[in-house]
């Protein structure tokens, strides 16, 4: 079989694109790789030699030190709990709002939809938000991590657009069989919307996992501190924590040493890796959901 020979200009163009995208990929992946090799390098070796492409005297003692810091396990449980609970609540209320706004028989449907759109661009500000959270009793409450984000306007738009692409005959057939709106939403529409829902799950889970400002402003209870807030405090006090670890404080591993630099790199990895685990399982649906949800406005 004869292959069509590409013109010289086409070959040159493709070669340049391959080189540019390879460099772009490396520039994106190298910072994360650098943090990883720094986190498993010996603190003493790091002081003597600059890390570039490979870890120096690989060791996992840095992780053992971080995992033994006071309050880490409880903070990890709080962060995991808020991520799962917050994502589930946001997914349910946002999707049911999106489904409701697809119904032409809803009075003032366009008005309610416009209000949701406006909320993406206009808000009262941090101080009114803080006062509102205190007034409704969410200060020092686990619900402060969940209720304020129960509805997302951006996610609602994606889900609504996807739902409007579903053939109307499916719902009409279900209504003829006696199904109500909620039954249709839960048993028919939601399963069909798996791709876009997977995309929303990724967005929401990442946001919940990375969030720490609500903890900083509204939570003083040590038992409700999130992993991000706890590690941020240790990150800001890296020098003191490293000294405590050397002297056996903060639950340090006997005989192990840790430097402020390796402590920062290790904390960054601890916070980043768990949420990365979500992507491989959601990648297929995530891409489909974003592409289909972006077809219409």
GROMACS .gro file of C-alpha atoms in nm:
model
  297
    1UNK     CA    1   0.000   0.000   0.000
    2UNK     CA    2   0.150   0.335  -0.105
    3UNK     CA    3   0.158   0.604   0.158
    4UNK     CA    4   0.093   0.961   0.058
    5UNK     CA    5   0.412   1.161   0.093
    6UNK     CA    6   0.369   1.475   0.300
    7UNK     CA    7   0.506   1.804   0.165
    8UNK     CA    8   0.822   1.938   0.328
    9UNK     CA    9   0.635   2.231   0.484
   10UNK     CA   10   0.380   1.996   0.641
   11UNK     CA   11   0.655   1.777   0.789
   12UNK     CA   12   0.833   2.083   0.928
   13UNK     CA   13   0.509   2.217   1.078
   14UNK     CA   14   0.423   1.886   1.245
   15UNK     CA   15   0.777   1.852   1.380
   16UNK     CA   16   0.764   2.199   1.532
   17UNK     CA   17   0.424   2.126   1.689
   18UNK     CA   18   0.550   1.802   1.839
   19UNK     CA   19   0.851   1.979   1.989
   20UNK     CA   20   0.642   2.266   2.125
   21UNK     CA   21   0.380   2.040   2.283
   22UNK     CA   22   0.651   1.816   2.429
   23UNK     CA   23   0.815   2.118   2.590
   24UNK     CA   24   0.475   2.237   2.715
   25UNK     CA   25   0.404   1.895   2.864
   26UNK     CA   26   0.743   1.885   3.038
   27UNK     CA   27   0.698   2.237   3.173
   28UNK     CA   28   0.363   2.132   3.322
   29UNK     CA   29   0.473   1.800   3.469
   30UNK     CA   30   0.821   1.894   3.594
   31UNK     CA   31   0.710   2.110   3.893
   32UNK     CA   32   0.504   1.822   4.029
   33UNK     CA   33   0.789   1.578   3.962
   34UNK     CA   34   1.033   1.814   4.136
   35UNK     CA   35   0.811   1.833   4.445
   36UNK     CA   36   0.791   1.453   4.453
   37UNK     CA   37   1.166   1.388   4.428
   38UNK     CA   38   1.230   1.663   4.685
   39UNK     CA   39   0.983   1.505   4.926
   40UNK     CA   40   1.161   1.167   4.917
   41UNK     CA   41   1.514   1.309   4.931
   42UNK     CA   42   1.728   1.304   5.242
   43UNK     CA   43   1.723   1.649   5.411
   44UNK     CA   44   2.098   1.630   5.476
   45UNK     CA   45   2.170   1.551   5.110
   46UNK     CA   46   1.944   1.835   4.995
   47UNK     CA   47   2.146   2.082   5.199
   48UNK     CA   48   2.466   1.980   5.019
   49UNK     CA   49   2.340   1.940   4.660
   50UNK     CA   50   2.063   2.103   4.459
   51UNK     CA   51   1.793   1.864   4.336
   52UNK     CA   52   1.738   1.855   3.962
   53UNK     CA   53   1.631   1.527   3.799
   54UNK     CA   54   1.646   1.253   4.061
   55UNK     CA   55   1.603   1.218   4.441
   56UNK     CA   56   1.909   1.239   4.663
   57UNK     CA   57   1.945   0.944   4.902
   58UNK     CA   58   1.576   0.841   4.871
   59UNK     CA   59   1.389   0.801   5.198
   60UNK     CA   60   1.028   0.803   5.316
   61UNK     CA   61   1.119   0.935   5.660
   62UNK     CA   62   0.983   1.276   5.557
   63UNK     CA   63   0.636   1.128   5.511
   64UNK     CA   64   0.658   0.944   5.841
   65UNK     CA   65   0.738   1.273   6.012
   66UNK     CA   66   0.444   1.453   5.849
   67UNK     CA   67   0.196   1.174   5.923
   68UNK     CA   68   0.297   1.186   6.289
   69UNK     CA   69   0.230   1.559   6.328
   70UNK     CA   70  -0.038   1.633   6.585
   71UNK     CA   71  -0.394   1.640   6.451
   72UNK     CA   72  -0.312   1.511   6.103
   73UNK     CA   73  -0.531   1.198   6.117
   74UNK     CA   74  -0.837   1.379   6.252
   75UNK     CA   75  -0.790   1.658   5.994
   76UNK     CA   76  -0.765   1.398   5.718
   77UNK     CA   77  -1.096   1.242   5.829
   78UNK     CA   78  -1.264   1.585   5.833
   79UNK     CA   79  -1.137   1.668   5.482
   80UNK     CA   80  -1.246   1.333   5.340
   81UNK     CA   81  -1.586   1.365   5.508
   82UNK     CA   82  -1.647   1.716   5.376
   83UNK     CA   83  -1.535   1.613   5.029
   84UNK     CA   84  -1.775   1.319   5.008
   85UNK     CA   85  -2.067   1.487   5.187
   86UNK     CA   86  -2.022   1.823   5.015
   87UNK     CA   87  -1.995   1.667   4.671
   88UNK     CA   88  -2.305   1.453   4.725
   89UNK     CA   89  -2.512   1.748   4.852
   90UNK     CA   90  -2.398   1.979   4.573
   91UNK     CA   91  -2.464   1.715   4.309
   92UNK     CA   92  -2.819   1.646   4.434
   93UNK     CA   93  -2.941   2.003   4.483
   94UNK     CA   94  -2.769   2.143   4.175
   95UNK     CA   95  -2.899   1.868   3.949
   96UNK     CA   96  -3.254   1.890   4.081
   97UNK     CA   97  -3.248   2.268   4.029
   98UNK     CA   98  -3.120   2.218   3.675
   99UNK     CA   99  -3.394   1.964   3.604
  100UNK     CA  100  -3.660   2.200   3.742
  101UNK     CA  101  -3.539   2.485   3.521
  102UNK     CA  102  -3.575   2.270   3.210
  103UNK     CA  103  -3.952   2.256   3.259
  104UNK     CA  104  -4.146   2.514   3.057
  105UNK     CA  105  -4.445   2.483   3.293
  106UNK     CA  106  -4.239   2.628   3.581
  107UNK     CA  107  -4.368   2.983   3.653
  108UNK     CA  108  -4.103   3.255   3.602
  109UNK     CA  109  -3.855   2.994   3.479
  110UNK     CA  110  -3.646   3.244   3.283
  111UNK     CA  111  -3.639   3.483   3.578
  112UNK     CA  112  -3.506   3.219   3.817
  113UNK     CA  113  -3.249   3.111   3.560
  114UNK     CA  114  -3.136   3.472   3.515
  115UNK     CA  115  -3.096   3.511   3.892
  116UNK     CA  116  -2.871   3.204   3.896
  117UNK     CA  117  -2.659   3.348   3.613
  118UNK     CA  118  -2.628   3.687   3.784
  119UNK     CA  119  -2.507   3.519   4.104
  120UNK     CA  120  -2.197   3.402   3.916
  121UNK     CA  121  -2.085   3.761   3.859
  122UNK     CA  122  -2.226   3.959   4.151
  123UNK     CA  123  -2.191   3.883   4.521
  124UNK     CA  124  -2.215   4.084   4.842
  125UNK     CA  125  -1.852   4.029   4.941
  126UNK     CA  126  -1.659   3.853   5.215
  127UNK     CA  127  -1.784   4.047   5.518
  128UNK     CA  128  -2.160   4.006   5.444
  129UNK     CA  129  -2.093   3.639   5.369
  130UNK     CA  130  -1.916   3.597   5.703
  131UNK     CA  131  -2.193   3.775   5.895
  132UNK     CA  132  -2.458   3.564   5.720
  133UNK     CA  133  -2.281   3.240   5.807
  134UNK     CA  134  -2.262   3.346   6.172
  135UNK     CA  135  -2.623   3.462   6.180
  136UNK     CA  136  -2.759   3.129   6.054
  137UNK     CA  137  -2.549   2.938   6.308
  138UNK     CA  138  -2.284   2.783   6.086
  139UNK     CA  139  -1.987   2.907   6.287
  140UNK     CA  140  -1.795   2.613   6.437
  141UNK     CA  141  -2.028   2.370   6.262
  142UNK     CA  142  -1.942   2.095   6.015
  143UNK     CA  143  -2.233   2.217   5.801
  144UNK     CA  144  -2.035   2.530   5.714
  145UNK     CA  145  -1.836   2.308   5.477
  146UNK     CA  146  -2.148   2.179   5.300
  147UNK     CA  147  -2.450   2.412   5.300
  148UNK     CA  148  -2.293   2.727   5.146
  149UNK     CA  149  -2.191   2.525   4.840
  150UNK     CA  150  -2.509   2.318   4.810
  151UNK     CA  151  -2.593   2.485   4.477
  152UNK     CA  152  -2.343   2.584   4.208
  153UNK     CA  153  -2.466   2.813   3.929
  154UNK     CA  154  -2.190   2.708   3.690
  155UNK     CA  155  -2.255   2.337   3.746
  156UNK     CA  156  -2.628   2.397   3.711
  157UNK     CA  157  -2.574   2.548   3.365
  158UNK     CA  158  -2.373   2.245   3.252
  159UNK     CA  159  -2.629   1.997   3.383
  160UNK     CA  160  -2.927   2.195   3.247
  161UNK     CA  161  -2.767   2.211   2.902
  162UNK     CA  162  -2.706   1.838   2.904
  163UNK     CA  163  -3.059   1.760   3.023
  164UNK     CA  164  -3.209   1.970   2.744
  165UNK     CA  165  -3.034   1.746   2.491
  166UNK     CA  166  -3.230   1.443   2.616
  167UNK     CA  167  -3.513   1.338   2.386
  168UNK     CA  168  -3.844   1.464   2.525
  169UNK     CA  169  -4.017   1.142   2.423
  170UNK     CA  170  -3.839   0.949   2.701
  171UNK     CA  171  -3.998   1.163   2.972
  172UNK     CA  172  -4.335   1.167   2.797
  173UNK     CA  173  -4.339   0.788   2.785
  174UNK     CA  174  -4.258   0.770   3.156
  175UNK     CA  175  -4.540   1.015   3.238
  176UNK     CA  176  -4.785   0.804   3.039
  177UNK     CA  177  -4.680   0.509   3.253
  178UNK     CA  178  -4.764   0.709   3.565
  179UNK     CA  179  -4.420   0.835   3.670
  180UNK     CA  180  -4.400   1.171   3.848
  181UNK     CA  181  -4.140   1.442   3.803
  182UNK     CA  182  -3.912   1.317   4.082
  183UNK     CA  183  -3.931   0.957   3.963
  184UNK     CA  184  -3.838   1.065   3.611
  185UNK     CA  185  -3.555   1.281   3.749
  186UNK     CA  186  -3.413   1.008   3.970
  187UNK     CA  187  -3.468   0.694   3.765
  188UNK     CA  188  -3.440   0.820   3.406
  189UNK     CA  189  -3.271   1.158   3.375
  190UNK     CA  190  -2.993   1.110   3.630
  191UNK     CA  191  -2.862   0.781   3.482
  192UNK     CA  192  -2.859   0.938   3.134
  193UNK     CA  193  -2.664   1.237   3.269
  194UNK     CA  194  -2.373   1.031   3.405
  195UNK     CA  195  -2.108   1.198   3.183
  196UNK     CA  196  -2.186   1.555   3.288
  197UNK     CA  197  -2.245   1.449   3.649
  198UNK     CA  198  -1.898   1.292   3.655
  199UNK     CA  199  -1.753   1.625   3.543
  200UNK     CA  200  -1.942   1.804   3.821
  201UNK     CA  201  -1.819   1.548   4.074
  202UNK     CA  202  -1.459   1.619   3.976
  203UNK     CA  203  -1.505   1.998   3.992
  204UNK     CA  204  -1.685   1.985   4.325
  205UNK     CA  205  -1.459   1.727   4.490
  206UNK     CA  206  -1.146   1.924   4.397
  207UNK     CA  207  -1.303   2.243   4.530
  208UNK     CA  208  -1.408   2.080   4.857
  209UNK     CA  209  -1.071   1.911   4.907
  210UNK     CA  210  -0.869   2.227   4.844
  211UNK     CA  211  -1.094   2.465   5.037
  212UNK     CA  212  -0.954   2.615   5.358
  213UNK     CA  213  -1.081   2.975   5.380
  214UNK     CA  214  -1.413   2.869   5.537
  215UNK     CA  215  -1.212   2.683   5.801
  216UNK     CA  216  -0.991   2.986   5.861
  217UNK     CA  217  -1.278   3.233   5.901
  218UNK     CA  218  -1.553   3.031   6.068
  219UNK     CA  219  -1.406   2.731   6.249
  220UNK     CA  220  -1.214   2.752   6.577
  221UNK     CA  221  -1.296   2.401   6.694
  222UNK     CA  222  -0.977   2.195   6.668
  223UNK     CA  223  -1.181   1.879   6.598
  224UNK     CA  224  -1.327   2.039   6.283
  225UNK     CA  225  -1.001   2.153   6.125
  226UNK     CA  226  -0.946   2.032   5.772
  227UNK     CA  227  -0.627   1.874   5.644
  228UNK     CA  228  -0.550   2.176   5.426
  229UNK     CA  229  -0.582   2.419   5.716
  230UNK     CA  230  -0.378   2.201   5.949
  231UNK     CA  231  -0.100   2.152   5.698
  232UNK     CA  232  -0.108   2.522   5.607
  233UNK     CA  233  -0.037   2.606   5.969
  234UNK     CA  234   0.251   2.359   5.974
  235UNK     CA  235   0.368   2.495   5.638
  236UNK     CA  236   0.382   2.849   5.777
  237UNK     CA  237   0.576   2.719   6.074
  238UNK     CA  238   0.800   2.483   5.878
  239UNK     CA  239   1.119   2.586   6.058
  240UNK     CA  240   0.969   2.535   6.404
  241UNK     CA  241   0.811   2.203   6.305
  242UNK     CA  242   1.140   2.082   6.157
  243UNK     CA  243   1.319   2.170   6.482
  244UNK     CA  244   1.054   1.989   6.684
  245UNK     CA  245   1.096   1.682   6.464
  246UNK     CA  246   1.472   1.682   6.517
  247UNK     CA  247   1.431   1.698   6.895
  248UNK     CA  248   1.163   1.430   6.900
  249UNK     CA  249   0.863   1.660   6.927
  250UNK     CA  250   0.542   1.651   6.725
  251UNK     CA  251   0.547   1.272   6.727
  252UNK     CA  252   0.874   1.256   6.534
  253UNK     CA  253   1.032   0.931   6.422
  254UNK     CA  254   1.329   0.850   6.639
  255UNK     CA  255   1.663   0.935   6.478
  256UNK     CA  256   1.501   1.100   6.171
  257UNK     CA  257   1.576   1.452   6.057
  258UNK     CA  258   1.373   1.685   5.843
  259UNK     CA  259   1.439   2.031   5.703
  260UNK     CA  260   1.190   2.314   5.639
  261UNK     CA  261   1.236   2.267   5.263
  262UNK     CA  262   1.165   1.892   5.258
  263UNK     CA  263   0.879   1.947   5.503
  264UNK     CA  264   0.715   2.195   5.263
  265UNK     CA  265   0.759   1.961   4.967
  266UNK     CA  266   0.621   1.663   5.161
  267UNK     CA  267   0.318   1.858   5.284
  268UNK     CA  268   0.246   1.970   4.928
  269UNK     CA  269   0.250   1.607   4.809
  270UNK     CA  270   0.028   1.491   5.096
  271UNK     CA  271  -0.236   1.752   5.007
  272UNK     CA  272  -0.215   1.698   4.630
  273UNK     CA  273  -0.199   1.322   4.579
  274UNK     CA  274  -0.537   1.212   4.727
  275UNK     CA  275  -0.745   1.427   4.491
  276UNK     CA  276  -0.540   1.313   4.190
  277UNK     CA  277  -0.669   0.962   4.251
  278UNK     CA  278  -1.018   1.078   4.146
  279UNK     CA  279  -0.917   1.170   3.790
  280UNK     CA  280  -0.831   0.824   3.646
  281UNK     CA  281  -1.175   0.691   3.745
  282UNK     CA  282  -1.363   0.995   3.613
  283UNK     CA  283  -1.157   1.083   3.304
  284UNK     CA  284  -1.380   0.907   3.048
  285UNK     CA  285  -1.704   1.064   3.172
  286UNK     CA  286  -1.534   1.393   3.255
  287UNK     CA  287  -1.425   1.463   2.897
  288UNK     CA  288  -1.763   1.359   2.750
  289UNK     CA  289  -1.954   1.567   3.002
  290UNK     CA  290  -1.754   1.883   2.939
  291UNK     CA  291  -1.778   1.854   2.560
  292UNK     CA  292  -2.150   1.780   2.551
  293UNK     CA  293  -2.236   2.030   2.823
  294UNK     CA  294  -2.064   2.304   2.627
  295UNK     CA  295  -2.257   2.255   2.303
  296UNK     CA  296  -2.536   2.498   2.392
  297UNK     CA  297  -2.550   2.813   2.603
   0.00000   0.00000   0.00000
